[in-house]
Amino acid sequence: EGVAAASLAFPSGADANQAAAWLSEEADVEANDGGQVVGVELDDKGIGPVAGLAPALCAMYPDLERLSLWGNPLADLTDLITCVASLPSLRALWINGSGIEHGGMAPQDTAKILAACPQLEIFNSSFTASYGMWALNFVTSFNKSSQMKTLDLSDRDLPHWSDMVASFLSENNVASINLRNNPRLQPATVATALSKVECVQEIVWLEKYREEILSAFPSLTFFNGRDVQDVDSMRMPDEIREEVDELWSLVVKYTNTYRLRSAEDESLVWYVMDEVGQGVVHSDAPSVQCQDFFYLPRGVCYSLMWPVRDIKAGEMVSRDFASGDDALLSIRASALYVLFLGCCFPLCVRPRVCL
């Protein structure tokens, strides 16, 4: 009593009626103010072949704009393309952690998906070359009580700068824009465009771009939260800047992320575990598994850890930092080498957790 029913995997070879019935039971849907369903989440539903879902998706959700297929064992790229190409209103697609995406999408596979669905503006949380006002509105959630509205475009891998961003900033009177981790953008070009937007007061970007940005945007008020007129706060010795850049390049070893998504917003949250979590080491034969768990009543995310086999007294606790299909072992090993061994020195010495 009180235990939710387990999800049923999508039945392979299901006809249109069976697919519709399955969607009615399993899909997490989000509707707009007019009552039309515009978002469907089918995360971790055991979906292999997905093309059989397309007719039911089209019939039940003709205005579908967002489709999430996180964590499904999708394996056939052609099958996926057949499905998404049949959804004319689709603007955002997530297949992270799927059989197709696991280990990273090959550029040619991404290109095939975008060619079949040219109206996509967001793919796996990154902006596509077709991004526009829809994508900007989707990732934006303004805090009405905040004195300074911020447009957070960090970690979106923008393929290019669009004048629509400047228009969006002006229309919404946005004062601050965060552009961290968008390596394909040219800082001087962006700063020049932003200098023409009267409401923009702050740019958040990598510290190494400071001089280039201020040269192109001399009237900027704040850069990375500091007043540009306060020379002492802006000056950073070259040796310290090099250390900061090096530490930032290594921080991925010690950080984790989880995704928060709602009908109006999507954001990526970075966090660092405490000394216990940091002390868990990697192993291809782990003794524990770790998973993010968001507890809604308190609005807090926890890292849940539980044993997956018997652990001997005094044994070092370990988990697989690149868990996945054993067929991709070589890819996982390469990623772990770069992550943990491919650097000249460790960020810190972490304590080891033993039982």
PDB file of N, CA, C and O in Angstrom, residues 74-78 80-81 93-114 120 123-124 126 328 331:
ATOM      1  N   LEU A  74      18.184   3.126 -26.490  1.00  0.00           N
ATOM      2  CA  LEU A  74      18.086   3.379 -27.930  1.00  0.00           C
ATOM      3  C   LEU A  74      19.371   2.924 -28.591  1.00  0.00           C
ATOM      4  O   LEU A  74      20.461   3.237 -28.126  1.00  0.00           O
ATOM      5  N   ALA A  75      19.262   2.222 -29.688  1.00  0.00           N
ATOM      6  CA  ALA A  75      20.471   1.714 -30.328  1.00  0.00           C
ATOM      7  C   ALA A  75      20.506   1.978 -31.825  1.00  0.00           C
ATOM      8  O   ALA A  75      21.578   1.954 -32.432  1.00  0.00           O
ATOM      9  N   ASP A  76      19.351   2.233 -32.426  1.00  0.00           N
ATOM     10  CA  ASP A  76      19.267   2.383 -33.883  1.00  0.00           C
ATOM     11  C   ASP A  76      19.064   3.856 -34.232  1.00  0.00           C
ATOM     12  O   ASP A  76      17.997   4.422 -33.984  1.00  0.00           O
ATOM     13  N   LEU A  77      20.106   4.475 -34.795  1.00  0.00           N
ATOM     14  CA  LEU A  77      20.027   5.896 -35.127  1.00  0.00           C
ATOM     15  C   LEU A  77      18.953   6.166 -36.170  1.00  0.00           C
ATOM     16  O   LEU A  77      18.205   7.144 -36.078  1.00  0.00           O
ATOM     17  N   THR A  78      18.864   5.310 -37.180  1.00  0.00           N
ATOM     18  CA  THR A  78      17.859   5.487 -38.231  1.00  0.00           C
ATOM     19  C   THR A  78      16.453   5.438 -37.660  1.00  0.00           C
ATOM     20  O   THR A  78      15.562   6.204 -38.049  1.00  0.00           O
ATOM     21  N   LEU A  80      15.572   6.270 -34.587  1.00  0.00           N
ATOM     22  CA  LEU A  80      15.339   7.523 -33.866  1.00  0.00           C
ATOM     23  C   LEU A  80      15.028   8.657 -34.833  1.00  0.00           C
ATOM     24  O   LEU A  80      14.108   9.446 -34.600  1.00  0.00           O
ATOM     25  N   ILE A  81      15.780   8.747 -35.915  1.00  0.00           N
ATOM     26  CA  ILE A  81      15.570   9.815 -36.892  1.00  0.00           C
ATOM     27  C   ILE A  81      14.170   9.721 -37.490  1.00  0.00           C
ATOM     28  O   ILE A  81      13.497  10.737 -37.694  1.00  0.00           O
ATOM     29  N   LEU A  93      15.219  18.138 -27.957  1.00  0.00           N
ATOM     30  CA  LEU A  93      15.314  16.680 -27.861  1.00  0.00           C
ATOM     31  C   LEU A  93      16.478  16.316 -26.951  1.00  0.00           C
ATOM     32  O   LEU A  93      17.576  16.873 -27.084  1.00  0.00           O
ATOM     33  N   TRP A  94      16.220  15.383 -26.019  1.00  0.00           N
ATOM     34  CA  TRP A  94      17.278  14.871 -25.142  1.00  0.00           C
ATOM     35  C   TRP A  94      17.350  13.358 -25.280  1.00  0.00           C
ATOM     36  O   TRP A  94      16.351  12.662 -25.077  1.00  0.00           O
ATOM     37  N   ILE A  95      18.548  12.853 -25.592  1.00  0.00           N
ATOM     38  CA  ILE A  95      18.768  11.399 -25.627  1.00  0.00           C
ATOM     39  C   ILE A  95      19.996  11.053 -24.793  1.00  0.00           C
ATOM     40  O   ILE A  95      20.635  10.023 -25.013  1.00  0.00           O
ATOM     41  N   ASN A  96      20.329  11.919 -23.832  1.00  0.00           N
ATOM     42  CA  ASN A  96      21.493  11.685 -22.978  1.00  0.00           C
ATOM     43  C   ASN A  96      21.393  10.328 -22.292  1.00  0.00           C
ATOM     44  O   ASN A  96      20.322   9.903 -21.866  1.00  0.00           O
ATOM     45  N   GLY A  97      22.526   9.659 -22.159  1.00  0.00           N
ATOM     46  CA  GLY A  97      22.553   8.386 -21.446  1.00  0.00           C
ATOM     47  C   GLY A  97      21.872   7.250 -22.177  1.00  0.00           C
ATOM     48  O   GLY A  97      21.630   6.190 -21.598  1.00  0.00           O
ATOM     49  N   SER A  98      21.558   7.440 -23.453  1.00  0.00           N
ATOM     50  CA  SER A  98      20.916   6.380 -24.221  1.00  0.00           C
ATOM     51  C   SER A  98      21.977   5.509 -24.889  1.00  0.00           C
ATOM     52  O   SER A  98      23.168   5.817 -24.866  1.00  0.00           O
ATOM     53  N   GLY A  99      21.524   4.415 -25.496  1.00  0.00           N
ATOM     54  CA  GLY A  99      22.459   3.550 -26.201  1.00  0.00           C
ATOM     55  C   GLY A  99      23.157   4.248 -27.337  1.00  0.00           C
ATOM     56  O   GLY A  99      24.321   3.956 -27.650  1.00  0.00           O
ATOM     57  N   ILE A 100      22.472   5.201 -27.981  1.00  0.00           N
ATOM     58  CA  ILE A 100      23.060   5.943 -29.105  1.00  0.00           C
ATOM     59  C   ILE A 100      24.072   6.961 -28.600  1.00  0.00           C
ATOM     60  O   ILE A 100      25.167   7.103 -29.149  1.00  0.00           O
ATOM     61  N   GLU A 101      23.737   7.656 -27.524  1.00  0.00           N
ATOM     62  CA  GLU A 101      24.559   8.762 -27.048  1.00  0.00           C
ATOM     63  C   GLU A 101      25.688   8.311 -26.143  1.00  0.00           C
ATOM     64  O   GLU A 101      26.674   9.029 -25.967  1.00  0.00           O
ATOM     65  N   HIS A 102      25.610   7.108 -25.574  1.00  0.00           N
ATOM     66  CA  HIS A 102      26.569   6.667 -24.563  1.00  0.00           C
ATOM     67  C   HIS A 102      27.995   6.730 -25.107  1.00  0.00           C
ATOM     68  O   HIS A 102      28.288   6.217 -26.177  1.00  0.00           O
ATOM     69  N   GLY A 103      28.870   7.377 -24.343  1.00  0.00           N
ATOM     70  CA  GLY A 103      30.250   7.530 -24.786  1.00  0.00           C
ATOM     71  C   GLY A 103      30.464   8.749 -25.650  1.00  0.00           C
ATOM     72  O   GLY A 103      31.574   9.014 -26.089  1.00  0.00           O
ATOM     73  N   GLY A 104      29.387   9.517 -25.905  1.00  0.00           N
ATOM     74  CA  GLY A 104      29.503  10.720 -26.722  1.00  0.00           C
ATOM     75  C   GLY A 104      28.984  10.506 -28.126  1.00  0.00           C
ATOM     76  O   GLY A 104      29.226   9.472 -28.745  1.00  0.00           O
ATOM     77  N   MET A 105      28.256  11.490 -28.623  1.00  0.00           N
ATOM     78  CA  MET A 105      27.702  11.419 -29.980  1.00  0.00           C
ATOM     79  C   MET A 105      28.789  11.726 -30.999  1.00  0.00           C
ATOM     80  O   MET A 105      29.540  12.692 -30.855  1.00  0.00           O
ATOM     81  N   ALA A 106      28.878  10.902 -32.030  1.00  0.00           N
ATOM     82  CA  ALA A 106      29.771  11.207 -33.143  1.00  0.00           C
ATOM     83  C   ALA A 106      29.208  12.415 -33.893  1.00  0.00           C
ATOM     84  O   ALA A 106      27.988  12.518 -34.067  1.00  0.00           O
ATOM     85  N   PRO A 107      30.058  13.354 -34.316  1.00  0.00           N
ATOM     86  CA  PRO A 107      29.560  14.563 -34.997  1.00  0.00           C
ATOM     87  C   PRO A 107      28.674  14.247 -36.192  1.00  0.00           C
ATOM     88  O   PRO A 107      27.683  14.938 -36.445  1.00  0.00           O
ATOM     89  N   GLN A 108      29.024  13.192 -36.943  1.00  0.00           N
ATOM     90  CA  GLN A 108      28.214  12.865 -38.124  1.00  0.00           C
ATOM     91  C   GLN A 108      26.829  12.356 -37.742  1.00  0.00           C
ATOM     92  O   GLN A 108      25.856  12.592 -38.470  1.00  0.00           O
ATOM     93  N   ASP A 109      26.714  11.706 -36.569  1.00  0.00           N
ATOM     94  CA  ASP A 109      25.397  11.245 -36.113  1.00  0.00           C
ATOM     95  C   ASP A 109      24.538  12.427 -35.657  1.00  0.00           C
ATOM     96  O   ASP A 109      23.338  12.476 -35.939  1.00  0.00           O
ATOM     97  N   THR A 110      25.159  13.360 -34.950  1.00  0.00           N
ATOM     98  CA  THR A 110      24.435  14.570 -34.556  1.00  0.00           C
ATOM     99  C   THR A 110      23.944  15.320 -35.789  1.00  0.00           C
ATOM    100  O   THR A 110      22.808  15.799 -35.833  1.00  0.00           O
ATOM    101  N   ALA A 111      24.809  15.411 -36.809  1.00  0.00           N
ATOM    102  CA  ALA A 111      24.443  16.119 -38.041  1.00  0.00           C
ATOM    103  C   ALA A 111      23.250  15.456 -38.724  1.00  0.00           C
ATOM    104  O   ALA A 111      22.382  16.151 -39.279  1.00  0.00           O
ATOM    105  N   LYS A 112      23.186  14.135 -38.680  1.00  0.00           N
ATOM    106  CA  LYS A 112      22.065  13.424 -39.300  1.00  0.00           C
ATOM    107  C   LYS A 112      20.753  13.740 -38.594  1.00  0.00           C
ATOM    108  O   LYS A 112      19.716  13.939 -39.235  1.00  0.00           O
ATOM    109  N   ILE A 113      20.792  13.784 -37.258  1.00  0.00           N
ATOM    110  CA  ILE A 113      19.585  14.095 -36.494  1.00  0.00           C
ATOM    111  C   ILE A 113      19.120  15.520 -36.783  1.00  0.00           C
ATOM    112  O   ILE A 113      17.935  15.769 -37.023  1.00  0.00           O
ATOM    113  N   LEU A 114      20.055  16.463 -36.799  1.00  0.00           N
ATOM    114  CA  LEU A 114      19.695  17.863 -37.041  1.00  0.00           C
ATOM    115  C   LEU A 114      19.235  18.084 -38.477  1.00  0.00           C
ATOM    116  O   LEU A 114      18.382  18.937 -38.739  1.00  0.00           O
ATOM    117  N   LEU A 120      14.935  21.851 -34.770  1.00  0.00           N
ATOM    118  CA  LEU A 120      15.434  21.678 -33.408  1.00  0.00           C
ATOM    119  C   LEU A 120      16.306  22.864 -33.004  1.00  0.00           C
ATOM    120  O   LEU A 120      17.221  23.250 -33.725  1.00  0.00           O
ATOM    121  N   PHE A 123      19.497  20.453 -28.505  1.00  0.00           N
ATOM    122  CA  PHE A 123      19.751  19.015 -28.616  1.00  0.00           C
ATOM    123  C   PHE A 123      20.714  18.621 -27.501  1.00  0.00           C
ATOM    124  O   PHE A 123      21.832  19.136 -27.422  1.00  0.00           O
ATOM    125  N   ASN A 124      20.247  17.740 -26.626  1.00  0.00           N
ATOM    126  CA  ASN A 124      21.042  17.326 -25.461  1.00  0.00           C
ATOM    127  C   ASN A 124      21.547  18.533 -24.661  1.00  0.00           C
ATOM    128  O   ASN A 124      22.717  18.598 -24.267  1.00  0.00           O
ATOM    129  N   SER A 126      22.386  21.420 -25.496  1.00  0.00           N
ATOM    130  CA  SER A 126      23.181  22.399 -26.241  1.00  0.00           C
ATOM    131  C   SER A 126      22.313  23.082 -27.283  1.00  0.00           C
ATOM    132  O   SER A 126      21.385  22.478 -27.821  1.00  0.00           O
ATOM    133  N   LEU A 328      31.709  -0.991 -24.247  1.00  0.00           N
ATOM    134  CA  LEU A 328      32.366   0.294 -24.444  1.00  0.00           C
ATOM    135  C   LEU A 328      33.495   0.479 -23.440  1.00  0.00           C
ATOM    136  O   LEU A 328      33.868   1.592 -23.096  1.00  0.00           O
ATOM    137  N   ILE A 331      36.406   2.784 -24.409  1.00  0.00           N
ATOM    138  CA  ILE A 331      36.051   4.205 -24.356  1.00  0.00           C
ATOM    139  C   ILE A 331      36.054   4.688 -22.914  1.00  0.00           C
ATOM    140  O   ILE A 331      36.568   5.759 -22.594  1.00  0.00           O
TER     141      ILE A 331
END
